Amino acid sequence: MEEELQDLRKQVDYLQQQLHKQDKMASLGLLSAGIAHEIQNPLNFVINFSKMSVKLLEDLQDIVDDCAEKLGEDDAADLQDISADLQENLTKIQEHGERAISIIRGILLHSRGKAGEMLPTDVAQLVHEYVWLSYHAMRANDKSFNITIQEEIPENMPKVMVIPQDLSRAVLNVMNNACYTVKERAAQEGADYKPTIEVKVALDHDGSEGKLRIDITDNGMGMTPEVREKIFENFYTTKPAGQGTGLGMSITYDIITKNHNGELLVETAPGVGTTFTFIIPVKIAK
Ligand SMILES: Nc1ncnc2c1ncn2[C@@H]1O[C@H](COP(=O)(O)OP(=O)(O)OP(=O)(O)O)[C@@H](O)[C@H]1O
Ligand SMILES: [Mg+2]
């Protein structure tokens, strides 16, 4: 009798825990969908005003061209330079604004539980882009911190079918963790330590089928077996409050194993570093 009661109590505890977890996930989904939605509007303004400014700049350029004789040669050349720079800046604002929009769309899709679409993707370019995006995001907070990034990314790799939105998020999550851990180690070890992240992309293929492999290796803190065991759990984090939600690796795990039918391998040793490897079966795009 006593034993049965204990068993029942355990079950109730377990179910309560599960409920709590689901609650947390559901409210997090809602929250991120809400935030993503709200950010879309101001971002659209940024993009549209920047487009308008490009047009205005063209008009301005016409007027300057008409007045070319009245201006000295030096002034005319200066004006040309400034106007070209402005044009370039505005184009960058648009480009990055649109990228932010597409990331937000990805978040909205994910939080609604809709699956992304497999699209012909230049994975070499995608990995390169998101590796540097993560690096620059980190540097935006601390300009003095440098990491050596070694890329081994093939040129002329054929496009393959993946869900670009998801794969880029997976690369970003692993890179963010890698940047964080080398920074943590640098703070402990000082000048002799050289923070390094290696990124490798390889595609093995035969006809229309292939195997994509992406390795990201850091020489950061590494993980103890206890930490290593839990990293794919939702909300598991060893970071101080406010610095990690503990969702990065669990999302990455789903992206690689569920959405892409692939494998996610981890090799890690405390004081040495960590390698995350994605192995994904892919179709070569026609
Ligand atoms: N490259 C790494 N080196 C050392 N520890 C790592 C590495 N990657 C992940 N971890 C460990 O795994 C934990 C979970 O990682 P995960 O990315 O899921 O969450 P997080 O980085 O803490 O938060 P966030 O949701 O912001 O990504 C980390 O808190 C850290 O302890
Ligand atoms: Mg993380």
GROMACS .gro file of C-alpha atoms and ligand atoms in nm:
model
  318
    1MET     CA    1   0.000   0.000   0.000
    2GLU     CA    2   0.270   0.244   0.111
    3GLU     CA    3   0.476   0.152  -0.196
    4GLU     CA    4   0.184   0.204  -0.434
    5LEU     CA    5   0.123   0.543  -0.282
    6GLN     CA    6   0.486   0.638  -0.330
    7ASP     CA    7   0.475   0.526  -0.693
    8LEU     CA    8   0.165   0.732  -0.751
    9ARG     CA    9   0.328   1.034  -0.589
   10LYS     CA   10   0.628   0.995  -0.817
   11GLN     CA   11   0.402   0.979  -1.120
   12VAL     CA   12   0.214   1.289  -1.014
   13ASP     CA   13   0.544   1.471  -0.959
   14TYR     CA   14   0.666   1.366  -1.301
   15LEU     CA   15   0.346   1.473  -1.473
   16GLN     CA   16   0.354   1.806  -1.293
   17GLN     CA   17   0.709   1.861  -1.409
   18GLN     CA   18   0.613   1.779  -1.768
   19LEU     CA   19   0.318   2.015  -1.751
   20HIS     CA   20   0.539   2.288  -1.618
   21LYS     CA   21   0.788   2.233  -1.901
   22GLN     CA   22   0.516   2.242  -2.165
   23ASP     CA   23   0.374   2.556  -2.010
   24LYS     CA   24   0.713   2.719  -2.026
   25MET     CA   25   0.760   2.616  -2.390
   26ALA     CA   26   0.415   2.736  -2.490
   27SER     CA   27   0.455   3.076  -2.325
   28LEU     CA   28   0.805   3.113  -2.467
   29GLY     CA   29   0.669   3.038  -2.814
   30LEU     CA   30   0.396   3.297  -2.771
   31LEU     CA   31   0.637   3.550  -2.633
   32SER     CA   32   0.886   3.512  -2.917
   33ALA     CA   33   0.609   3.519  -3.177
   34GLY     CA   34   0.480   3.839  -3.018
   35ILE     CA   35   0.821   4.003  -3.011
   36ALA     CA   36   0.904   3.892  -3.364
   37HIS     CA   37   0.576   4.030  -3.488
   38GLU     CA   38   0.627   4.366  -3.319
   39ILE     CA   39   0.979   4.401  -3.459
   40GLN     CA   40   0.865   4.341  -3.815
   41ASN     CA   41   0.687   4.676  -3.835
   42PRO     CA   42   0.974   4.907  -3.738
   43LEU     CA   43   1.205   4.699  -3.955
   44ASN     CA   44   0.981   4.754  -4.254
   45PHE     CA   45   1.007   5.128  -4.186
   46VAL     CA   46   1.386   5.105  -4.178
   47ILE     CA   47   1.393   4.922  -4.510
   48ASN     CA   48   1.137   5.145  -4.682
   49PHE     CA   49   1.293   5.472  -4.570
   50SER     CA   50   1.629   5.348  -4.684
   51LYS     CA   51   1.485   5.262  -5.026
   52MET     CA   52   1.328   5.608  -5.046
   53SER     CA   53   1.657   5.768  -4.953
   54VAL     CA   54   1.834   5.587  -5.237
   55LYS     CA   55   1.586   5.748  -5.478
   56LEU     CA   56   1.630   6.091  -5.318
   57LEU     CA   57   2.003   6.052  -5.347
   58GLU     CA   58   1.969   5.982  -5.719
   59ASP     CA   59   1.767   6.302  -5.761
   60LEU     CA   60   2.026   6.491  -5.561
   61GLN     CA   61   2.297   6.349  -5.783
   62ASP     CA   62   2.115   6.477  -6.093
   63ILE     CA   63   2.102   6.826  -5.949
   64VAL     CA   64   2.470   6.811  -5.859
   65ASP     CA   65   2.552   6.694  -6.213
   66ASP     CA   66   2.363   6.993  -6.353
   67CYS     CA   67   2.563   7.229  -6.133
   68ALA     CA   68   2.895   7.062  -6.210
   69GLU     CA   69   3.037   7.370  -6.380
   70LYS     CA   70   2.967   7.596  -6.085
   71LEU     CA   71   3.150   7.362  -5.850
   72GLY     CA   72   3.526   7.338  -5.851
   73GLU     CA   73   3.682   7.010  -5.966
   74ASP     CA   74   3.775   6.912  -5.610
   75ASP     CA   75   3.433   6.980  -5.470
   76ALA     CA   76   3.267   6.786  -5.750
   77ALA     CA   77   3.493   6.487  -5.686
   78ASP     CA   78   3.426   6.504  -5.309
   79LEU     CA   79   3.054   6.514  -5.371
   80GLN     CA   80   3.079   6.212  -5.599
   81ASP     CA   81   3.267   6.017  -5.332
   82ILE     CA   82   3.026   6.106  -5.055
   83SER     CA   83   2.726   6.025  -5.265
   84ALA     CA   84   2.872   5.686  -5.363
   85ASP     CA   85   2.941   5.607  -4.995
   86LEU     CA   86   2.591   5.709  -4.896
   87GLN     CA   87   2.446   5.493  -5.168
   88GLU     CA   88   2.648   5.197  -5.046
   89ASN     CA   89   2.549   5.253  -4.683
   90LEU     CA   90   2.183   5.272  -4.768
   91THR     CA   91   2.206   4.952  -4.968
   92LYS     CA   92   2.368   4.781  -4.669
   93ILE     CA   93   2.091   4.903  -4.439
   94GLN     CA   94   1.838   4.752  -4.674
   95GLU     CA   95   2.025   4.428  -4.715
   96HIS     CA   96   2.073   4.370  -4.342
   97GLY     CA   97   1.723   4.488  -4.264
   98GLU     CA   98   1.589   4.230  -4.503
   99ARG     CA   99   1.806   3.966  -4.344
  100ALA     CA  100   1.665   4.057  -4.003
  101ILE     CA  101   1.315   4.025  -4.145
  102SER     CA  102   1.392   3.680  -4.277
  103ILE     CA  103   1.532   3.572  -3.939
  104ILE     CA  104   1.213   3.698  -3.776
  105ARG     CA  105   1.002   3.510  -4.026
  106GLY     CA  106   1.198   3.201  -3.925
  107ILE     CA  107   1.120   3.261  -3.559
  108LEU     CA  108   0.753   3.309  -3.637
  109LEU     CA  109   0.748   2.987  -3.835
  110HIS     CA  110   0.927   2.797  -3.562
  111SER     CA  111   0.711   2.926  -3.280
  112ARG     CA  112   0.400   2.828  -3.471
  113GLY     CA  113   0.543   2.484  -3.522
  114LYS     CA  114   0.529   2.502  -3.902
  115ALA     CA  115   0.801   2.313  -4.082
  116GLY     CA  116   1.031   2.508  -4.311
  117GLU     CA  117   1.078   2.421  -4.674
  118MET     CA  118   1.373   2.233  -4.824
  119LEU     CA  119   1.532   2.466  -5.079
  120PRO     CA  120   1.837   2.448  -5.305
  121THR     CA  121   2.101   2.610  -5.085
  122ASP     CA  122   2.460   2.720  -5.116
  123VAL     CA  123   2.562   2.572  -4.781
  124ALA     CA  124   2.922   2.689  -4.809
  125GLN     CA  125   2.802   3.049  -4.836
  126LEU     CA  126   2.538   3.003  -4.566
  127VAL     CA  127   2.787   2.865  -4.314
  128HIS     CA  128   3.043   3.135  -4.393
  129GLU     CA  129   2.783   3.407  -4.354
  130TYR     CA  130   2.645   3.289  -4.020
  131VAL     CA  131   2.986   3.216  -3.872
  132TRP     CA  132   3.080   3.579  -3.929
  133LEU     CA  133   2.741   3.707  -3.822
  134SER     CA  134   2.793   3.540  -3.484
  135TYR     CA  135   3.148   3.673  -3.459
  136HIS     CA  136   3.043   4.029  -3.538
  137ALA     CA  137   2.750   4.012  -3.298
  138MET     CA  138   2.993   3.917  -3.023
  139ARG     CA  139   3.239   4.187  -3.127
  140ALA     CA  140   2.961   4.445  -3.121
  141ASN     CA  141   2.960   4.406  -2.741
  142ASP     CA  142   3.335   4.395  -2.702
  143LYS     CA  143   3.544   4.546  -2.980
  144SER     CA  144   3.872   4.456  -2.814
  145PHE     CA  145   3.813   4.081  -2.825
  146ASN     CA  146   3.952   3.886  -3.119
  147ILE     CA  147   3.911   3.526  -3.224
  148THR     CA  148   4.107   3.350  -3.495
  149ILE     CA  149   3.853   3.188  -3.724
  150GLN     CA  150   3.989   2.921  -3.955
  151GLU     CA  151   3.755   2.826  -4.235
  152GLU     CA  152   3.791   2.519  -4.450
  153ILE     CA  153   3.500   2.571  -4.681
  154PRO     CA  154   3.510   2.431  -5.035
  155GLU     CA  155   3.458   2.654  -5.335
  156ASN     CA  156   3.223   2.549  -5.612
  157MET     CA  157   3.021   2.319  -5.391
  158PRO     CA  158   2.694   2.226  -5.562
  159LYS     CA  159   2.372   2.348  -5.404
  160VAL     CA  160   2.198   2.096  -5.183
  161MET     CA  161   1.845   2.063  -5.049
  162VAL     CA  162   1.822   2.182  -4.688
  163ILE     CA  163   1.593   2.412  -4.488
  164PRO     CA  164   1.814   2.722  -4.504
  165GLN     CA  165   1.632   2.909  -4.228
  166ASP     CA  166   1.682   2.619  -3.988
  167LEU     CA  167   2.036   2.527  -4.085
  168SER     CA  168   2.151   2.886  -4.047
  169ARG     CA  169   1.999   2.898  -3.701
  170ALA     CA  170   2.179   2.576  -3.607
  171VAL     CA  171   2.514   2.717  -3.724
  172LEU     CA  172   2.446   3.040  -3.537
  173ASN     CA  173   2.360   2.859  -3.213
  174VAL     CA  174   2.676   2.649  -3.218
  175MET     CA  175   2.891   2.947  -3.316
  176ASN     CA  176   2.743   3.164  -3.041
  177ASN     CA  177   2.832   2.898  -2.787
  178ALA     CA  178   3.182   2.866  -2.933
  179CYS     CA  179   3.241   3.242  -2.916
  180TYR     CA  180   3.111   3.249  -2.559
  181THR     CA  181   3.334   2.968  -2.439
  182VAL     CA  182   3.659   3.099  -2.594
  183LYS     CA  183   3.582   3.437  -2.443
  184GLU     CA  184   3.527   3.280  -2.104
  185ARG     CA  185   3.856   3.095  -2.130
  186ALA     CA  186   4.041   3.406  -2.246
  187ALA     CA  187   3.916   3.591  -1.939
  188GLN     CA  188   4.065   3.317  -1.720
  189GLU     CA  189   4.393   3.256  -1.896
  190GLY     CA  190   4.509   3.590  -2.024
  191ALA     CA  191   4.756   3.672  -2.299
  192ASP     CA  192   4.910   3.332  -2.377
  193TYR     CA  193   4.579   3.183  -2.480
  194LYS     CA  194   4.482   3.215  -2.846
  195PRO     CA  195   4.104   3.185  -2.889
  196THR     CA  196   4.045   2.984  -3.205
  197ILE     CA  197   3.739   2.849  -3.384
  198GLU     CA  198   3.769   2.613  -3.679
  199VAL     CA  199   3.487   2.570  -3.925
  200LYS     CA  200   3.484   2.294  -4.183
  201VAL     CA  201   3.229   2.215  -4.450
  202ALA     CA  202   3.250   1.906  -4.670
  203LEU     CA  203   3.016   1.743  -4.916
  204ASP     CA  204   3.057   1.384  -5.020
  205HIS     CA  205   2.838   1.305  -5.316
  206ASP     CA  206   2.762   1.054  -5.580
  207GLY     CA  207   2.497   1.142  -5.835
  208SER     CA  208   2.198   1.306  -5.674
  209GLU     CA  209   2.263   1.186  -5.319
  210GLY     CA  210   2.517   1.328  -5.081
  211LYS     CA  211   2.636   1.359  -4.727
  212LEU     CA  212   2.696   1.703  -4.588
  213ARG     CA  213   2.932   1.745  -4.295
  214ILE     CA  214   2.981   2.060  -4.093
  215ASP     CA  215   3.233   2.072  -3.806
  216ILE     CA  216   3.269   2.362  -3.567
  217THR     CA  217   3.559   2.329  -3.323
  218ASP     CA  218   3.649   2.567  -3.043
  219ASN     CA  219   3.944   2.562  -2.807
  220GLY     CA  220   3.729   2.693  -2.522
  221MET     CA  221   3.645   2.551  -2.181
  222GLY     CA  222   3.517   2.212  -2.296
  223MET     CA  223   3.249   2.029  -2.097
  224THR     CA  224   3.246   1.781  -1.813
  225PRO     CA  225   3.056   1.456  -1.882
  226GLU     CA  226   2.774   1.580  -1.654
  227VAL     CA  227   2.723   1.897  -1.859
  228ARG     CA  228   2.769   1.714  -2.190
  229GLU     CA  229   2.483   1.481  -2.098
  230LYS     CA  230   2.232   1.761  -2.051
  231ILE     CA  231   2.308   2.011  -2.328
  232PHE     CA  232   2.021   1.903  -2.554
  233GLU     CA  233   1.759   1.948  -2.282
  234ASN     CA  234   1.528   2.247  -2.306
  235PHE     CA  235   1.633   2.528  -2.072
  236TYR     CA  236   1.955   2.362  -1.962
  237THR     CA  237   2.217   2.633  -1.924
  238THR     CA  238   2.530   2.686  -1.718
  239LYS     CA  239   2.536   3.054  -1.805
  240PRO     CA  240   2.451   3.328  -1.554
  241ALA     CA  241   2.091   3.451  -1.556
  242GLY     CA  242   2.026   3.679  -1.849
  243GLN     CA  243   2.305   3.533  -2.062
  244GLY     CA  244   2.151   3.206  -2.177
  245THR     CA  245   1.806   3.056  -2.207
  246GLY     CA  246   1.934   2.703  -2.252
  247LEU     CA  247   1.741   2.658  -2.576
  248GLY     CA  248   2.016   2.692  -2.837
  249MET     CA  249   2.132   2.332  -2.842
  250SER     CA  250   1.791   2.175  -2.800
  251ILE     CA  251   1.664   2.369  -3.102
  252THR     CA  252   1.981   2.277  -3.292
  253TYR     CA  253   1.931   1.911  -3.206
  254ASP     CA  254   1.577   1.915  -3.346
  255ILE     CA  255   1.687   2.102  -3.658
  256ILE     CA  256   1.960   1.853  -3.741
  257THR     CA  257   1.806   1.522  -3.631
  258LYS     CA  258   1.434   1.580  -3.689
  259ASN     CA  259   1.407   1.839  -3.965
  260HIS     CA  260   1.706   1.711  -4.162
  261ASN     CA  261   1.724   1.345  -4.057
  262GLY     CA  262   2.085   1.397  -3.968
  263GLU     CA  263   2.319   1.327  -3.680
  264LEU     CA  264   2.459   1.573  -3.429
  265LEU     CA  265   2.787   1.462  -3.272
  266VAL     CA  266   2.972   1.622  -2.984
  267GLU     CA  267   3.330   1.570  -2.883
  268THR     CA  268   3.447   1.757  -2.582
  269ALA     CA  269   3.708   1.760  -2.309
  270PRO     CA  270   3.739   2.008  -2.023
  271GLY     CA  271   4.034   2.239  -2.079
  272VAL     CA  272   4.072   2.132  -2.443
  273GLY     CA  273   3.759   2.241  -2.625
  274THR     CA  274   3.459   2.114  -2.814
  275THR     CA  275   3.366   2.001  -3.164
  276PHE     CA  276   3.007   1.992  -3.282
  277THR     CA  277   2.952   1.795  -3.602
  278PHE     CA  278   2.641   1.795  -3.820
  279ILE     CA  279   2.613   1.501  -4.060
  280ILE     CA  280   2.318   1.545  -4.291
  281PRO     CA  281   2.202   1.326  -4.578
  282VAL     CA  282   2.118   1.561  -4.865
  283LYS     CA  283   1.986   1.561  -5.218
  284ILE     CA  284   2.197   1.755  -5.465
  285ALA     CA  285   1.984   2.033  -5.613
  286LYS     CA  286   1.916   2.005  -5.983
  287LIG     N1  287   3.107   2.501  -2.724
  287LIG     C1  288   3.075   2.483  -2.596
  287LIG     N2  289   3.169   2.480  -2.501
  287LIG     C2  290   3.138   2.463  -2.371
  287LIG     N3  291   3.012   2.445  -2.326
  287LIG     C3  292   2.913   2.447  -2.415
  287LIG     C4  293   2.937   2.466  -2.555
  287LIG     N4  294   2.819   2.460  -2.618
  287LIG     C5  295   2.725   2.440  -2.524
  287LIG     N5  296   2.780   2.433  -2.401
  287LIG     C6  297   2.707   2.408  -2.274
  287LIG     O1  298   2.577   2.368  -2.302
  287LIG     C7  299   2.483   2.453  -2.237
  287LIG     C8  300   2.358   2.461  -2.319
  287LIG     O2  301   2.384   2.529  -2.441
  287LIG     P1  302   2.264   2.601  -2.516
  287LIG     O3  303   2.319   2.664  -2.637
  287LIG     O4  304   2.152   2.506  -2.531
  287LIG     O5  305   2.217   2.708  -2.410
  287LIG     P2  306   2.290   2.844  -2.368
  287LIG     O6  307   2.401   2.876  -2.463
  287LIG     O7  308   2.323   2.832  -2.226
  287LIG     O8  309   2.172   2.947  -2.388
  287LIG     P3  310   2.108   2.997  -2.530
  287LIG     O9  311   1.966   2.951  -2.526
  287LIG    O10  312   2.122   3.143  -2.526
  287LIG    O11  313   2.183   2.932  -2.640
  287LIG     C9  314   2.559   2.584  -2.218
  287LIG    O12  315   2.505   2.660  -2.112
  287LIG    C10  316   2.699   2.534  -2.188
  287LIG    O13  317   2.710   2.491  -2.056
  288MG      MG  318   2.374   2.875  -2.674
   0.00000   0.00000   0.00000
